[in-house]
């Protein structure tokens, strides 16, 4: 069976790195043939752009370097389920598959934010179907990063 764990662990590590750099806890990697070819983390604050989600940053990097045919054979791994904006970006990028650890519902429980649109509602209903895997066994490991960040960030503790 395919092992998603190493790539999700790298995405989770990037979500921690984003917090250390002053941004929100989200990270993503792009994988082709079992190797990570691109890495991105959230940069909404340091980049002064609230659309700088990890997946958006990754998709934009990928689009500059690869064509859609190549990206069709790639998998985007992300620490937390992509929002509706990022799911749309993944759709348009041509990326063939997306795997996430923590669900958007779980993020909503912790942070109380989000568009509350399941990624599958976007990615599995388009003219081009993008395969979706998640949440996975690493969901709580990814959620712990949110629990450490959001209550403090939102001034709830
Ligand atoms: Zn997003």
PDB file of C-alpha atoms in Angstrom, residues 37 47-48 116 126 131 145 153:
ATOM      1  CA  UNK A  37       9.984  18.452  -5.969  1.00  0.00           C
ATOM      2  CA  UNK A  47       3.980  38.300   2.265  1.00  0.00           C
ATOM      3  CA  UNK A  48       1.273  40.868   3.079  1.00  0.00           C
ATOM      4  CA  UNK A 116     -16.494  25.346   5.458  1.00  0.00           C
ATOM      5  CA  UNK A 126     -15.161  19.458 -11.626  1.00  0.00           C
ATOM      6  CA  UNK A 131      -8.394  12.484  -6.617  1.00  0.00           C
ATOM      7  CA  UNK A 145       0.006  22.426  15.400  1.00  0.00           C
ATOM      8  CA  UNK A 153      -3.313  33.840  17.914  1.00  0.00           C
TER       9      UNK A 153
END
